[in-house]
Amino acid sequence: MTRRPGSKLHPVALIGRERHQEAVDRLRRSYDAIAPSDTVRLAKKTSNLFRQRAAASGPGLDVSGLDGVIGIDPAGRTADVQGMCTYEHLVEETLRHGLIPFVVPQLKTITLGGAVTGLGIESTSFRNGLPHESVLEMDIFTGSGEVVTASQAGPDGEGEHADLFRTFPNSYGSLGYATRLRIRLEPVPAYAALRHVRFHEADKLAAAIAEIVDSRAWDGIRVDGMDGVAFAPGEYYLTLATWSQSPEVGGRQQEPSDYTGMDVYYRSIQEREIDVLTVHDYLWRWDTDWFWCSGAFGAQDPRIRRFWPRRWRRSDVYMKLLGLDRRFGIADRLDRRAGRPQRERVIQDVEVPVERIGDFLDWFDAEVGMRPVWLCPLVATGDWPTYPLEAGRTYINAGFWGTVHVGPDAPGAPRNRAIEAKVHELGGHKSLYSDAFYDKDTFDRLYDGPNLAAVKHRYDPDDRFITLYDKAVARR
Ligand SMILES: Cc1cc2nc3c(=O)[nH]c(=O)nc-3n(C[C@H](O)[C@H](O)[C@H](O)COP(=O)(O)OP(=O)(O)OC[C@H]3O[C@@H](n4cnc5c(N)ncnc54)[C@H](O)[C@@H]3O)c2cc1C
């Protein structure tokens, strides 16, 4: 396996304050052009939301020019970033300074604003929490058509608009749109050395995770990133990443691996105990094959992969293919023709307390039977009412993205509903980027409905934005 030539750096493209202000002015003008009786929504090209939404009726908010990095302060280790800036672009800019955001979600086109308002997670989340927890302040375009700067409470007391700041994560644009975010960055060297550690029992896996969260080390070696994959009952792996100045594996220099070519990253987890990647390739290791989901399009079959252009081995390309499949019902038609039972799409990320992950995986195997499952430990560092994980407690994010043949009940989403119920029985939480089925009372209890309503009323008194419940459950 050889490393492809060093990834090409585009010219530095910081946009600066002036151009940022022009884009905000454009956004405001587009807001003014929307009739007061119409609801306001984003006009944005990419999305990593999975739930289906009602088609937009009007022109939407013009967010063009809000997709850049405004500036980076290498000494202070912060960046000012526009709300619709993708992590792909953000990381390209910060890596020039040997810095990365505290948490970099795995899919290249996830935007900073999307990850903060719709949550995100990655392998540094066991020590850095979720992306919104390293935001220092945000400019938010509210339903009243004004931009307010909201910041976290500091040692001297409440930050400005602290209620909006705290309630914003997991509000999915129902409280406003972040136009600028100041985030913290952390230093990284050039390489990530990986250990793929196998576990046969879920309890031992959970104990190892708890130990690493406490000690930040495994077998005496520092752990900077930790995620895992459950391939099958009794086959669990933790991938432990250690930042490294040189491409060393097991004490020997080695060519960093490249999983954007013919080799597929997730398979390497079962095949090798140690590995090394550039930090750049480590951050995007899951994007190339959208975890394992590219297999559904044949992209992992060597005969097809050989001809699949490298630049199209990316999650946003598969997302578009999936959109076409849904639009034209291709998989459903093929199933009907082959006499297979109708499919239910089961695309969810859930958080379960670490000590219950074995229970969840056993139940999931018996009731849903879909594998692999991605596992990512996280510890929230603060209290966030719209996604109330217990601060300081270790949870495991379990992510599963696929279909199950359930037959004629498929439109009623029986597996998705069962997962929703199980997660809450185990004391967990469910992300809202995909289908949700809660009744209003349960939803309000889980996501602090009264607080959401009070904050929305303060910043969007005329209800120009759709409520979180209407977005997440009623699919508006
Ligand atoms: C199959 C799948 C797997 C996923 N896996 C992961 C994962 O492993 N790790 C992870 O971190 N996340 C994952 N996600 C979730 C993803 O991070 C969230 O859906 C995120 O919100 C997407 O961000 P986006 O930038 O694409 O936003 P969009 O999809 O464009 O928008 C998401 C929501 O945020 C709102 N929004 C967008 N921009 C802003 C803004 N600037 N201010 C306020 N609101 C805004 C939109 O109105 C919308 O309601 C996954 C999603 C899918 C479908």
Coordinates of C-alpha atoms and ligand atoms in Angstrom, one line a residue:
M1 CA 0.0 0.0 0.0
T2 CA 1.6 3.3 -1.0
R3 CA 0.8 6.8 0.1
R4 CA -0.6 9.0 -2.6
P5 CA 1.4 12.1 -3.2
G6 CA 0.9 14.8 -0.6
S7 CA -2.6 16.2 -0.7
K8 CA -2.6 19.4 -2.7
L9 CA -3.0 22.5 -0.7
H10 CA -5.2 25.2 -2.2
P11 CA -4.0 28.8 -1.9
V12 CA -4.8 30.3 1.5
A13 CA -8.3 31.4 1.4
L14 CA -9.2 33.4 4.5
I15 CA -12.0 35.7 3.7
G16 CA -11.5 38.4 6.3
R17 CA -14.0 40.6 8.1
E18 CA -15.1 42.8 5.2
R19 CA -16.3 40.1 2.9
H20 CA -17.9 38.4 5.8
Q21 CA -19.9 41.5 6.6
E22 CA -21.0 41.7 2.9
A23 CA -22.3 38.1 3.1
V24 CA -24.2 38.9 6.3
D25 CA -25.8 41.9 4.6
R26 CA -26.8 39.7 1.7
L27 CA -28.4 37.3 4.1
R28 CA -30.3 40.1 5.7
R29 CA -31.6 41.4 2.4
S30 CA -32.8 37.9 1.4
Y31 CA -34.6 37.7 4.8
D32 CA -36.3 41.1 4.0
A33 CA -37.5 39.7 0.7
I34 CA -39.4 36.9 2.3
A35 CA -43.0 37.7 3.0
P36 CA -43.8 38.1 6.7
S37 CA -46.4 35.3 6.4
D38 CA -43.9 32.8 5.0
T39 CA -41.6 30.7 7.2
V40 CA -37.9 31.2 6.7
R41 CA -35.5 28.5 5.8
L42 CA -32.0 28.0 4.4
A43 CA -31.2 27.9 0.7
K44 CA -28.2 25.6 1.0
K45 CA -26.7 23.1 -1.5
T46 CA -25.4 20.3 0.6
S47 CA -26.9 18.6 3.6
N48 CA -26.2 15.6 5.9
L49 CA -29.7 15.5 7.3
F50 CA -31.3 12.2 6.6
R51 CA -34.9 12.8 7.5
Q52 CA -37.2 13.9 4.6
R53 CA -38.5 17.4 4.7
A54 CA -41.3 19.3 3.0
A55 CA -40.1 21.0 -0.1
A56 CA -39.3 24.7 0.4
S57 CA -42.0 27.0 -1.1
G58 CA -40.1 30.2 -1.3
P59 CA -36.6 31.5 -2.1
G60 CA -35.1 30.9 1.3
L61 CA -32.2 32.6 3.1
D62 CA -29.2 33.4 0.8
V63 CA -26.2 32.0 2.6
S64 CA -23.8 32.4 -0.4
G65 CA -20.5 33.8 0.8
L66 CA -21.0 32.3 4.3
D67 CA -18.9 29.3 3.7
G68 CA -15.3 30.4 4.5
V69 CA -12.8 30.8 7.3
I70 CA -12.7 34.5 8.3
G71 CA -9.4 34.4 10.2
I72 CA -7.1 32.2 12.4
D73 CA -5.3 33.2 15.5
P74 CA -2.5 30.6 15.7
A75 CA -1.1 32.0 19.0
G76 CA -4.4 32.1 20.7
R77 CA -5.4 28.9 19.0
T78 CA -8.8 30.1 17.8
A79 CA -10.5 30.5 14.5
D80 CA -13.4 32.8 13.4
V81 CA -15.4 30.7 10.9
Q82 CA -18.5 31.3 8.9
G83 CA -21.6 29.2 9.7
M84 CA -21.8 27.3 6.5
C85 CA -18.0 26.5 6.2
T86 CA -17.5 22.8 5.7
Y87 CA -15.1 21.0 7.9
E88 CA -13.2 20.0 4.8
H89 CA -12.4 23.6 4.1
L90 CA -11.9 24.5 7.8
V91 CA -9.4 21.8 8.4
E92 CA -7.5 22.6 5.2
E93 CA -6.9 26.1 6.6
T94 CA -6.2 25.1 10.2
L95 CA -3.7 22.3 9.3
R96 CA -1.5 25.0 7.7
H97 CA -0.8 26.1 11.2
G98 CA -0.6 22.5 12.7
L99 CA -4.0 23.0 14.3
I100 CA -7.4 21.3 14.1
P101 CA -10.8 22.0 15.7
F102 CA -11.3 20.1 19.0
V103 CA -13.7 17.7 17.2
V104 CA -13.8 17.2 13.5
P105 CA -16.9 15.2 12.4
Q106 CA -16.1 12.5 9.8
L107 CA -18.1 13.7 6.8
K108 CA -16.3 16.4 4.7
T109 CA -19.4 18.5 3.9
I110 CA -20.7 18.7 7.4
T111 CA -20.5 22.4 8.2
L112 CA -19.5 24.0 11.5
G113 CA -23.0 25.6 11.9
G114 CA -24.6 22.2 11.1
A115 CA -22.4 20.3 13.6
V116 CA -23.1 22.9 16.4
T117 CA -26.9 23.2 15.8
G118 CA -27.3 19.5 14.7
L119 CA -24.6 18.0 16.9
G120 CA -21.5 16.1 15.7
I121 CA -19.1 13.6 17.2
E122 CA -15.7 12.1 16.5
S123 CA -12.9 10.1 18.1
T124 CA -11.6 13.1 20.2
S125 CA -15.0 13.4 21.8
F126 CA -14.0 11.3 24.8
R127 CA -11.7 14.2 25.9
N128 CA -13.1 17.2 24.0
G129 CA -16.9 16.6 24.2
L130 CA -19.0 17.5 21.2
P131 CA -18.2 20.3 18.6
H132 CA -20.4 22.9 20.3
E133 CA -18.4 22.6 23.5
S134 CA -15.4 24.2 22.0
V135 CA -17.3 27.2 20.6
L136 CA -16.4 30.5 22.4
E137 CA -19.0 32.8 20.8
M138 CA -21.4 32.8 17.9
D139 CA -23.1 35.4 15.8
I140 CA -26.7 34.2 15.3
F141 CA -29.1 35.5 12.8
T142 CA -32.4 35.4 14.6
G143 CA -36.1 35.2 13.6
S144 CA -36.4 39.0 14.2
G145 CA -33.9 39.6 11.4
E146 CA -31.0 40.8 13.6
V147 CA -27.6 39.3 14.4
V148 CA -26.8 38.8 18.1
T149 CA -23.5 37.7 19.5
A150 CA -24.0 34.9 22.0
S151 CA -21.2 33.6 24.2
Q152 CA -20.7 31.1 26.9
A153 CA -20.7 32.1 30.5
G154 CA -17.2 32.9 31.7
P155 CA -15.7 33.0 35.2
D156 CA -17.1 36.5 35.7
G157 CA -20.7 35.3 35.1
E158 CA -23.2 35.0 32.3
G159 CA -22.1 35.6 28.7
E160 CA -24.2 37.8 26.4
H161 CA -27.3 36.1 25.2
A162 CA -26.2 33.1 27.3
D163 CA -29.7 31.5 27.1
L164 CA -29.5 31.4 23.3
F165 CA -25.9 30.1 23.4
R166 CA -26.8 27.2 25.8
T167 CA -30.1 26.3 24.0
F168 CA -28.7 26.4 20.5
P169 CA -26.9 23.0 20.3
N170 CA -29.5 20.4 18.9
S171 CA -31.9 23.2 17.9
Y172 CA -31.4 22.5 14.1
G173 CA -31.8 26.1 13.0
S174 CA -35.1 26.5 14.9
L175 CA -33.6 29.4 17.0
G176 CA -31.6 31.1 14.3
Y177 CA -28.7 30.5 12.0
A178 CA -25.1 30.9 13.1
T179 CA -23.2 33.2 10.7
R180 CA -19.9 33.3 12.6
L181 CA -18.5 31.1 15.2
R182 CA -15.3 31.5 17.2
I183 CA -13.9 28.1 18.0
R184 CA -10.9 26.7 19.9
L185 CA -8.2 24.7 18.1
E186 CA -5.7 22.2 19.3
P187 CA -2.2 21.4 18.0
V188 CA -1.5 18.2 16.0
P189 CA 1.7 16.8 14.5
A190 CA 1.7 15.3 11.0
Y191 CA 0.8 11.7 11.7
A192 CA -1.6 9.5 13.7
A193 CA -0.4 6.0 14.8
L194 CA -3.2 3.6 15.2
R195 CA -3.8 0.5 17.3
H196 CA -6.8 -1.7 16.5
V197 CA -7.5 -3.6 19.7
R198 CA -9.8 -6.6 19.5
F199 CA -12.4 -7.5 22.3
H200 CA -14.5 -10.6 22.4
E201 CA -16.9 -9.4 25.1
A202 CA -18.8 -6.2 25.2
D203 CA -18.2 -5.8 29.0
K204 CA -14.5 -5.9 28.5
L205 CA -14.8 -3.3 25.7
A206 CA -16.8 -1.1 28.0
A207 CA -14.3 -1.5 30.8
A208 CA -11.4 -0.6 28.4
I209 CA -13.2 2.5 27.3
A210 CA -13.9 3.6 30.8
E211 CA -10.2 3.1 31.7
I212 CA -9.0 5.1 28.7
V213 CA -11.4 7.9 29.4
D214 CA -9.9 8.1 32.9
S215 CA -6.2 7.6 32.1
R216 CA -6.1 8.9 28.5
A217 CA -3.7 6.0 27.8
W218 CA -3.8 2.2 27.0
D219 CA -0.9 -0.1 27.6
G220 CA 1.2 2.9 28.8
I221 CA 0.8 4.8 25.5
R222 CA -1.1 8.0 25.2
V223 CA -4.5 7.9 23.4
D224 CA -5.5 11.1 21.5
G225 CA -8.4 9.6 19.5
M226 CA -10.7 6.6 20.3
D227 CA -13.5 5.1 18.3
G228 CA -14.6 1.5 17.6
V229 CA -16.5 -0.9 15.4
A230 CA -18.8 -3.8 16.4
F231 CA -18.5 -6.1 13.4
A232 CA -20.5 -9.0 14.8
P233 CA -21.5 -10.3 18.2
G234 CA -18.2 -11.1 20.0
E235 CA -16.1 -9.1 17.5
Y236 CA -15.5 -5.6 18.8
Y237 CA -12.5 -3.3 18.0
L238 CA -11.3 -0.1 19.5
T239 CA -9.1 2.0 17.3
L240 CA -6.7 4.1 19.5
A241 CA -5.0 7.0 17.7
T242 CA -1.8 8.6 19.1
W243 CA -0.6 11.8 17.4
S244 CA 3.0 11.3 16.2
Q245 CA 5.7 13.5 14.7
S246 CA 6.9 10.7 12.4
P247 CA 5.2 7.8 10.5
E248 CA 6.2 5.2 13.1
V249 CA 4.5 2.0 13.6
G250 CA 5.7 -0.5 16.3
G251 CA 9.0 1.5 16.6
R252 CA 9.7 1.3 12.8
Q253 CA 9.2 4.0 10.2
Q254 CA 6.6 3.2 7.6
E255 CA 4.9 4.7 4.5
P256 CA 1.6 6.0 5.8
S257 CA -1.4 4.0 4.6
D258 CA -3.8 5.4 2.0
Y259 CA -7.4 4.3 2.1
T260 CA -8.6 6.6 -0.7
G261 CA -7.2 4.1 -3.3
M262 CA -8.1 0.5 -3.7
D263 CA -8.0 -0.4 0.1
V264 CA -11.0 0.2 2.3
Y265 CA -10.3 1.6 5.7
Y266 CA -12.9 -0.3 7.8
R267 CA -11.6 -3.6 6.5
S268 CA -8.1 -2.7 7.7
I269 CA -9.4 -2.7 11.3
Q270 CA -9.9 -6.4 11.2
E271 CA -6.8 -7.1 9.1
R272 CA -4.1 -5.2 11.0
E273 CA -3.2 -4.5 14.6
I274 CA -1.3 -1.3 13.9
D275 CA -1.2 1.3 11.2
V276 CA -0.2 4.9 10.5
L277 CA -1.9 7.6 8.6
T278 CA -1.3 11.3 8.0
V279 CA -3.5 13.3 10.4
H280 CA -5.3 14.7 7.3
D281 CA -6.1 11.1 6.1
Y282 CA -7.0 10.0 9.7
L283 CA -9.6 12.9 10.0
W284 CA -11.2 11.8 6.7
R285 CA -10.7 8.0 7.0
W286 CA -14.5 7.5 7.3
D287 CA -15.5 9.9 4.5
T288 CA -14.0 8.0 1.6
D289 CA -16.4 5.1 1.9
W290 CA -19.0 6.8 4.1
F291 CA -18.0 4.4 6.8
W292 CA -18.9 1.1 5.1
C293 CA -22.0 2.5 3.3
S294 CA -20.3 2.9 -0.1
G295 CA -20.6 -0.9 -0.4
A296 CA -24.3 -0.4 -1.3
F297 CA -23.2 1.3 -4.5
G298 CA -20.6 -1.3 -5.5
A299 CA -17.8 1.1 -4.7
Q300 CA -15.9 -1.5 -2.6
D301 CA -16.0 -4.1 -5.4
P302 CA -12.4 -4.0 -6.8
R303 CA -13.8 -4.3 -10.4
I304 CA -15.9 -1.2 -9.9
R305 CA -13.7 0.7 -7.5
R306 CA -10.8 0.6 -10.0
F307 CA -12.9 2.8 -12.4
W308 CA -14.6 4.9 -9.7
P309 CA -12.8 8.2 -9.8
R310 CA -10.9 9.0 -6.6
R311 CA -12.5 12.4 -6.4
W312 CA -15.9 10.7 -6.3
R313 CA -15.0 8.4 -3.4
R314 CA -16.6 10.8 -0.9
S315 CA -19.7 10.8 1.4
D316 CA -21.4 13.7 -0.5
V317 CA -21.3 11.7 -3.7
Y318 CA -22.9 8.6 -2.0
M319 CA -25.5 11.0 -0.4
K320 CA -26.5 12.2 -3.8
L321 CA -26.7 8.6 -5.1
L322 CA -28.9 7.8 -2.1
G323 CA -31.1 10.8 -2.9
L324 CA -31.6 9.5 -6.5
D325 CA -32.4 6.0 -5.1
R326 CA -35.1 7.5 -2.8
R327 CA -36.5 9.7 -5.6
F328 CA -36.9 6.9 -8.1
G329 CA -37.5 4.1 -5.6
I330 CA -34.7 2.0 -7.3
A331 CA -33.9 -0.4 -4.4
D332 CA -37.6 -0.8 -3.6
R333 CA -38.3 -1.8 -7.2
L334 CA -35.5 -4.2 -7.3
D335 CA -36.7 -5.8 -4.1
R336 CA -40.2 -6.2 -5.5
R337 CA -38.9 -7.8 -8.6
A338 CA -36.7 -10.2 -6.6
G339 CA -39.6 -11.0 -4.2
R340 CA -37.7 -9.6 -1.2
P341 CA -39.6 -8.1 1.7
Q342 CA -40.0 -4.4 1.8
R343 CA -37.1 -2.5 3.4
E344 CA -37.1 -0.1 6.4
R345 CA -34.3 2.4 6.4
V346 CA -32.6 2.4 9.8
I347 CA -30.2 5.4 9.9
Q348 CA -29.6 6.6 13.4
D349 CA -27.0 7.7 15.9
V350 CA -27.8 7.1 19.6
E351 CA -26.0 7.7 22.8
V352 CA -26.1 5.0 25.5
P353 CA -24.2 5.1 28.9
V354 CA -21.0 3.1 28.6
E355 CA -22.1 0.5 31.1
R356 CA -25.2 -0.3 29.1
I357 CA -23.6 -0.6 25.7
G358 CA -23.4 -4.4 25.9
D359 CA -27.2 -4.5 26.7
F360 CA -27.9 -2.2 23.7
L361 CA -25.7 -4.2 21.3
D362 CA -27.3 -7.6 22.4
W363 CA -30.8 -6.1 22.0
F364 CA -29.8 -4.5 18.6
D365 CA -28.5 -7.9 17.3
A366 CA -31.7 -9.7 18.3
E367 CA -34.2 -7.1 17.2
V368 CA -32.6 -5.2 14.3
G369 CA -29.7 -7.5 13.3
M370 CA -27.8 -4.9 11.3
R371 CA -24.0 -4.7 11.4
P372 CA -21.4 -3.1 11.6
V373 CA -22.2 -0.6 14.2
W374 CA -19.9 2.4 14.8
L375 CA -19.0 3.1 18.4
C376 CA -17.7 6.5 19.6
P377 CA -17.2 7.3 23.3
L378 CA -18.0 10.8 24.4
V379 CA -18.0 12.8 27.6
A380 CA -20.0 16.0 27.6
T381 CA -18.1 18.8 29.3
G382 CA -21.1 21.0 30.2
D383 CA -24.9 21.2 30.5
W384 CA -26.9 21.7 27.3
P385 CA -30.6 21.8 27.8
T386 CA -31.6 20.8 24.3
Y387 CA -29.5 17.7 24.4
P388 CA -29.2 16.9 28.1
L389 CA -26.4 14.4 28.4
E390 CA -25.0 14.2 31.9
A391 CA -21.8 16.2 32.1
G392 CA -18.8 14.1 33.0
R393 CA -20.5 10.8 32.4
T394 CA -19.2 8.5 29.6
Y395 CA -21.7 7.6 26.8
I396 CA -21.1 5.6 23.7
N397 CA -22.5 6.9 20.4
A398 CA -23.7 3.9 18.4
G399 CA -24.2 4.7 14.7
F400 CA -25.9 2.4 12.2
W401 CA -26.8 3.2 8.7
G402 CA -28.5 0.7 6.5
T403 CA -31.8 -1.1 5.7
V404 CA -33.6 -4.1 7.2
H405 CA -36.1 -6.2 5.2
V406 CA -39.2 -6.0 7.4
G407 CA -42.1 -6.5 4.9
P408 CA -45.3 -4.6 4.6
D409 CA -44.9 -2.9 8.0
A410 CA -41.9 -1.0 6.7
P411 CA -43.7 2.4 6.2
G412 CA -44.6 2.4 9.9
A413 CA -40.9 2.2 10.8
P414 CA -41.2 -0.5 13.5
R415 CA -37.4 -0.9 14.0
N416 CA -36.8 2.8 14.2
R417 CA -39.6 3.2 16.8
A418 CA -38.2 0.2 18.8
I419 CA -34.7 1.8 18.8
E420 CA -36.2 5.1 20.1
A421 CA -37.9 3.3 23.0
K422 CA -34.9 1.1 23.8
V423 CA -32.5 4.0 23.9
H424 CA -34.6 5.8 26.5
E425 CA -35.1 2.6 28.6
L426 CA -31.3 2.4 28.8
G427 CA -30.9 6.1 29.9
G428 CA -29.6 7.3 26.6
H429 CA -30.5 10.0 24.0
K430 CA -31.1 10.0 20.3
S431 CA -29.8 12.5 17.7
L432 CA -32.4 14.2 15.6
Y433 CA -30.8 14.3 12.1
S434 CA -32.9 11.3 11.0
D435 CA -36.5 10.1 11.6
A436 CA -38.0 10.6 15.0
F437 CA -41.5 9.6 16.2
Y438 CA -41.9 11.1 19.7
D439 CA -45.3 12.5 20.8
K440 CA -45.1 16.2 21.8
D441 CA -45.1 15.6 25.5
T442 CA -42.3 13.1 25.4
F443 CA -40.3 15.3 23.1
D444 CA -40.7 18.3 25.4
R445 CA -39.6 16.2 28.4
L446 CA -36.5 14.9 26.6
Y447 CA -35.3 18.1 24.9
D448 CA -36.5 20.6 27.5
G449 CA -39.5 21.9 25.5
P450 CA -40.4 24.7 27.9
N451 CA -36.9 26.2 27.7
L452 CA -36.8 25.9 23.9
A453 CA -40.2 27.6 23.7
A454 CA -39.1 30.5 26.0
V455 CA -35.8 31.1 24.1
K456 CA -37.6 30.8 20.7
H457 CA -40.2 33.3 21.9
R458 CA -37.5 35.8 22.9
Y459 CA -35.5 35.6 19.7
D460 CA -38.3 34.8 17.2
P461 CA -41.4 36.4 18.5
D462 CA -43.3 36.1 15.2
D463 CA -42.4 32.5 14.7
R464 CA -40.6 33.0 11.4
F465 CA -38.6 29.8 11.9
I466 CA -40.1 26.3 12.1
T467 CA -40.0 24.8 15.7
L468 CA -37.7 22.0 16.5
Y469 CA -40.6 19.6 17.0
D470 CA -42.0 20.4 13.6
K471 CA -38.6 20.0 12.0
A472 CA -37.5 16.9 13.7
V473 CA -40.7 14.9 14.1
A474 CA -43.3 16.5 11.8
R475 CA -40.7 16.6 8.9
R476 CA -41.4 20.2 8.0
Ligands
LIG1 C1 -25.7 8.7 7.6 C2 -25.3 9.8 8.5 C3 -24.2 9.7 9.3 C4 -23.8 10.6 10.2 N1 -22.8 10.4 10.9 C5 -22.3 11.4 11.7 C6 -21.1 11.2 12.4 O1 -20.5 10.1 12.3 N2 -20.6 12.2 13.1 C7 -21.2 13.4 13.1 O2 -20.7 14.3 13.7 N3 -22.4 13.6 12.5 C8 -22.9 12.6 11.8 N4 -24.1 12.8 11.1 C9 -24.9 14.0 11.5 C10 -24.6 15.3 11.0 O3 -23.4 15.8 11.6 C11 -25.7 16.3 11.3 O4 -26.8 15.9 10.5 C12 -25.4 17.7 11.0 O5 -26.4 18.6 11.5 C13 -25.2 17.9 9.5 O6 -24.7 19.2 9.3 P1 -24.7 19.9 7.8 O7 -23.7 21.0 7.9 O8 -24.7 19.0 6.7 O9 -26.1 20.6 8.0 P2 -27.4 20.5 7.1 O10 -27.7 19.1 6.9 O11 -27.4 21.5 6.0 O12 -28.4 21.1 8.2 C14 -28.7 20.4 9.4 C15 -29.6 21.2 10.3 O13 -28.9 22.3 10.8 C16 -29.5 23.6 10.4 N5 -28.3 24.4 10.1 C17 -27.4 24.3 9.1 N6 -26.5 25.3 9.2 C18 -26.8 26.0 10.2 C19 -26.3 27.2 10.8 N7 -25.2 27.8 10.4 N8 -26.9 27.7 12.0 C20 -28.0 27.1 12.5 N9 -28.5 26.0 11.9 C21 -28.0 25.5 10.8 C22 -30.4 23.3 9.2 O14 -31.4 24.2 9.2 C23 -30.8 21.9 9.5 O15 -31.9 21.8 10.3 C24 -24.5 11.9 10.3 C25 -25.6 12.1 9.4 C26 -26.0 11.1 8.5 C27 -27.2 11.3 7.6

